[in-house]
GROMACS .gro file of C-alpha atoms in nm:
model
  166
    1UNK     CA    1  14.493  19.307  13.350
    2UNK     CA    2  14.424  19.277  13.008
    3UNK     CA    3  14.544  18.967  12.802
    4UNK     CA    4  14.764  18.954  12.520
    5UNK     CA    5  14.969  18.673  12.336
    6UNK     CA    6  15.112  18.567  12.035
    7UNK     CA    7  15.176  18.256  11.862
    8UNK     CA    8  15.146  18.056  11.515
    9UNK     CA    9  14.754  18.058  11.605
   10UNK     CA   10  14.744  18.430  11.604
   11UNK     CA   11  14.623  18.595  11.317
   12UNK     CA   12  14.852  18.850  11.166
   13UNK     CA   13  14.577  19.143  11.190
   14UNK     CA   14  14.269  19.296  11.028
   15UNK     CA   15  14.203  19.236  10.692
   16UNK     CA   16  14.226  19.601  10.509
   17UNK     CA   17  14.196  19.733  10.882
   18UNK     CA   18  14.594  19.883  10.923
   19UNK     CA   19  14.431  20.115  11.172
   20UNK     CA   20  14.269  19.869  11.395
   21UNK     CA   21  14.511  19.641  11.361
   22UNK     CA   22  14.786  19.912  11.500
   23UNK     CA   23  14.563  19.921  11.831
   24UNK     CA   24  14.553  19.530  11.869
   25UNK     CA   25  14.935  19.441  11.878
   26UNK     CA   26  15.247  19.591  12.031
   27UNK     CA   27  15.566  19.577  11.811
   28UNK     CA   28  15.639  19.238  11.969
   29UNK     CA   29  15.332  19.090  11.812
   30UNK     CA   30  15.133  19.093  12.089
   31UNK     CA   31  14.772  19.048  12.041
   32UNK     CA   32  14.599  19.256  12.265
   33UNK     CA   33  14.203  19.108  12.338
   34UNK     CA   34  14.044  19.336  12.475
   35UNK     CA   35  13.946  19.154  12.777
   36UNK     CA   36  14.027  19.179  13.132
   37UNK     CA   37  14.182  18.867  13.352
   38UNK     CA   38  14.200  18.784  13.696
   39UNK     CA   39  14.521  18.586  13.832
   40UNK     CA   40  14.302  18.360  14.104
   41UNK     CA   41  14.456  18.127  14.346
   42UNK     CA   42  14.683  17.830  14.279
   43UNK     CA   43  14.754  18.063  13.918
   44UNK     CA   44  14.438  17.991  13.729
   45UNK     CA   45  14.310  18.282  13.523
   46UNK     CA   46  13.989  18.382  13.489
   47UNK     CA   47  13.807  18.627  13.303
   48UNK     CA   48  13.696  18.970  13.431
   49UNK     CA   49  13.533  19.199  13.224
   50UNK     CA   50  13.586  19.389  12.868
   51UNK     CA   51  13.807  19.695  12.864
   52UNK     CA   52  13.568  19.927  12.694
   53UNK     CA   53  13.313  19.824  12.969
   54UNK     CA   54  13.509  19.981  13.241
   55UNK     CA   55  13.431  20.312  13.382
   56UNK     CA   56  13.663  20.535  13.497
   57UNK     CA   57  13.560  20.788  13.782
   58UNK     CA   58  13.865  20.984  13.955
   59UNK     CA   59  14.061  20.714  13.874
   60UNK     CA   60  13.855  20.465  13.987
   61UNK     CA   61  13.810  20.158  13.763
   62UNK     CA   62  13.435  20.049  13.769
   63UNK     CA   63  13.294  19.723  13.634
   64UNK     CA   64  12.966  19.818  13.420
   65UNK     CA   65  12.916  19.459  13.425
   66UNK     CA   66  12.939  19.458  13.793
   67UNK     CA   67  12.631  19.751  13.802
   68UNK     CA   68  12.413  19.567  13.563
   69UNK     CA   69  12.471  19.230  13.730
   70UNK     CA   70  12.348  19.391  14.046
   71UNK     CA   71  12.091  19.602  13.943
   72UNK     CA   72  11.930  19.311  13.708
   73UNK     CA   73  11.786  19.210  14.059
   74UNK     CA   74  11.630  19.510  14.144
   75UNK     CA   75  11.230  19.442  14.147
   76UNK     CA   76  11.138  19.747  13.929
   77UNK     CA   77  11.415  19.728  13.640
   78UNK     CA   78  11.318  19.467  13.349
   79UNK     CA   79  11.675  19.552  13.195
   80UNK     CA   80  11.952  19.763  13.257
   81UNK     CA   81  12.290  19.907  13.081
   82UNK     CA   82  12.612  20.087  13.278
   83UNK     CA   83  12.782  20.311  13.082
   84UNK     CA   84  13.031  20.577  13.137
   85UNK     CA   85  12.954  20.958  13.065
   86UNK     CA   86  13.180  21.216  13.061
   87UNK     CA   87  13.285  21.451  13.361
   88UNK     CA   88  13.490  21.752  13.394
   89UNK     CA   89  13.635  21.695  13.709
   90UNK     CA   90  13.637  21.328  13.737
   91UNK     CA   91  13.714  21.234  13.387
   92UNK     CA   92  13.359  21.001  13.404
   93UNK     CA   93  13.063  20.895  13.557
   94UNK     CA   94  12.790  20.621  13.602
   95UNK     CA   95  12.519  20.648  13.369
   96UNK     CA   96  12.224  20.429  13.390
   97UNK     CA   97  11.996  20.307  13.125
   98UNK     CA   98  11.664  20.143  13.316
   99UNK     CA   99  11.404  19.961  13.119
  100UNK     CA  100  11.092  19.957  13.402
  101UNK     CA  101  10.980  19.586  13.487
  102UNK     CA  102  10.617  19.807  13.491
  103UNK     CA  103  10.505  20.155  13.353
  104UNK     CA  104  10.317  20.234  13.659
  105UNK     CA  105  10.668  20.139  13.888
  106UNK     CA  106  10.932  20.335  13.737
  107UNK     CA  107  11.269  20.341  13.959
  108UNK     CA  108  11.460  20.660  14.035
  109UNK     CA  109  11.796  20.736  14.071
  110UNK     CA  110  11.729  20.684  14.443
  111UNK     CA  111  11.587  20.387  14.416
  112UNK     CA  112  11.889  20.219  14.257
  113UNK     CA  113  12.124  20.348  14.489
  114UNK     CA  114  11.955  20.240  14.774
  115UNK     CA  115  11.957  19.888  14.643
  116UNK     CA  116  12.330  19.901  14.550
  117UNK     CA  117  12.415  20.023  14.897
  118UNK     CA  118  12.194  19.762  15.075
  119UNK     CA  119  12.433  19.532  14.888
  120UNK     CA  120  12.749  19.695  15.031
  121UNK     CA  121  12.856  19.829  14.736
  122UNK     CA  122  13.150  20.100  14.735
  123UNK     CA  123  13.037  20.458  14.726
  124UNK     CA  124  13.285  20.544  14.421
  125UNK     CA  125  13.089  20.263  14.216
  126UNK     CA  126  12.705  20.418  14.284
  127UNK     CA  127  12.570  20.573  13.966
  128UNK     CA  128  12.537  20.903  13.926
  129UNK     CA  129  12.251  20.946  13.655
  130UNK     CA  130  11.949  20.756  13.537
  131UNK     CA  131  11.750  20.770  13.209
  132UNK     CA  132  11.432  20.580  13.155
  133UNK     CA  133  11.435  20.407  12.823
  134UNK     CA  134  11.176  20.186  12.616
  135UNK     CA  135  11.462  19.956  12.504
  136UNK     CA  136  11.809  19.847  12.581
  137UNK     CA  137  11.978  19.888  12.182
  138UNK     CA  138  12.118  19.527  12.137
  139UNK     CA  139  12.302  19.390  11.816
  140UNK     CA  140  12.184  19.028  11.679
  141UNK     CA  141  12.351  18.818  11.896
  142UNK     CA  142  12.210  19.025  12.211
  143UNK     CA  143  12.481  19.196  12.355
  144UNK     CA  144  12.446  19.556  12.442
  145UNK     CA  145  12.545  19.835  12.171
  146UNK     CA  146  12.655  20.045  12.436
  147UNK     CA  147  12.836  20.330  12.193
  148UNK     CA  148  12.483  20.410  12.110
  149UNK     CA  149  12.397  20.445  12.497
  150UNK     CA  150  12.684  20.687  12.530
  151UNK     CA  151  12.649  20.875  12.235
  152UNK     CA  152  12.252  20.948  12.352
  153UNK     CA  153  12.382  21.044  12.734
  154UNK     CA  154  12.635  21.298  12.551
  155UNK     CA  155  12.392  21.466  12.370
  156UNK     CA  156  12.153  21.471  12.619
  157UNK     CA  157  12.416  21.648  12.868
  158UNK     CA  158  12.543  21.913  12.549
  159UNK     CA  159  12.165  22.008  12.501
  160UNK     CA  160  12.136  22.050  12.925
  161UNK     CA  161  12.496  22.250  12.849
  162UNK     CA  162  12.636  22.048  13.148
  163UNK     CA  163  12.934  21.963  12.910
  164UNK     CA  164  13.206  22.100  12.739
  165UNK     CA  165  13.391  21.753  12.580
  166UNK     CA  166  13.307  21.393  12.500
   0.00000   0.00000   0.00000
């Protein structure tokens, strides 16, 4: 689940941020992180994943973390990003952004899934979508900008007019 605490080392919220800082704590003062734990044996936790990075398909929680990890073996793909896009019926789906490891090699959709199921990966978890891109958008400190990656995949399907909301 995800963590939250309080404490004296807590900081009592966002600086000019009332909104954000509404999101982050429960009326008990709760600070709410963001990221997901694991309760492992013998009562150690360890970390998971990030909230926002988890797709949800019928219900289904699905690690985007989990995808990339898997797929960053794959020979073709240089660099890859997971991200959720929006479905009628399921609520979302797995997008994938592929950066080619060469131009003249380009992995499909097919491709990807084969690897994921040689890998015994569950059905639920197998994307659904792939989109060739020059560059993975990364901030400074190299993580990926993934509302960018969503925001493209939502346009993309409203131009196709295979969707009706975000």
């Amino acid at each position: 689940g995800q963590l939250a605490y309080k404490g004296p080392n807590v900081f009592p919220g966002y600086f000019r941020k009332p909104d954000i800082t509404a999101k982050s704590f429960d009326a008990d003062g709760y600070f709410y992180t963001g990221d997901l734990f694991r309760i492992e044996e013998e009562g150690y936790v360890s970390f998971f994943d990030r909230c926002k990075d988890i797709i949800i398909r019928g219900g289904n929680n699905i690690s985007a973390q989990e995808i990339e990890n898997m797929l960053q073996a794959h020979p073709k793909v240089m660099d890859v990003a997971a991200v959720a896009m929006p479905d009628e019926r399921l609520g979302e789906r797995v997008c994938l952004f592929v950066v080619p490891k060469d131009k003249q090699q380009i992995p499909d959709l097919a491709d990807l899934t084969d690897f994921m199921r040689k890998q015994n990966i569950a059905v639920y978890k197998l994307p659904e979508r792939c989109e060739i891109i020059e560059a993975i958008p990364r901030n400074p400190v190299g993580k990926i900008i993934k509302s960018q990656l969503r925001q493209l995949i939502v346009t993309k399907l409203k131009a196709e007019g295979t969707i009706v909301r975000e």
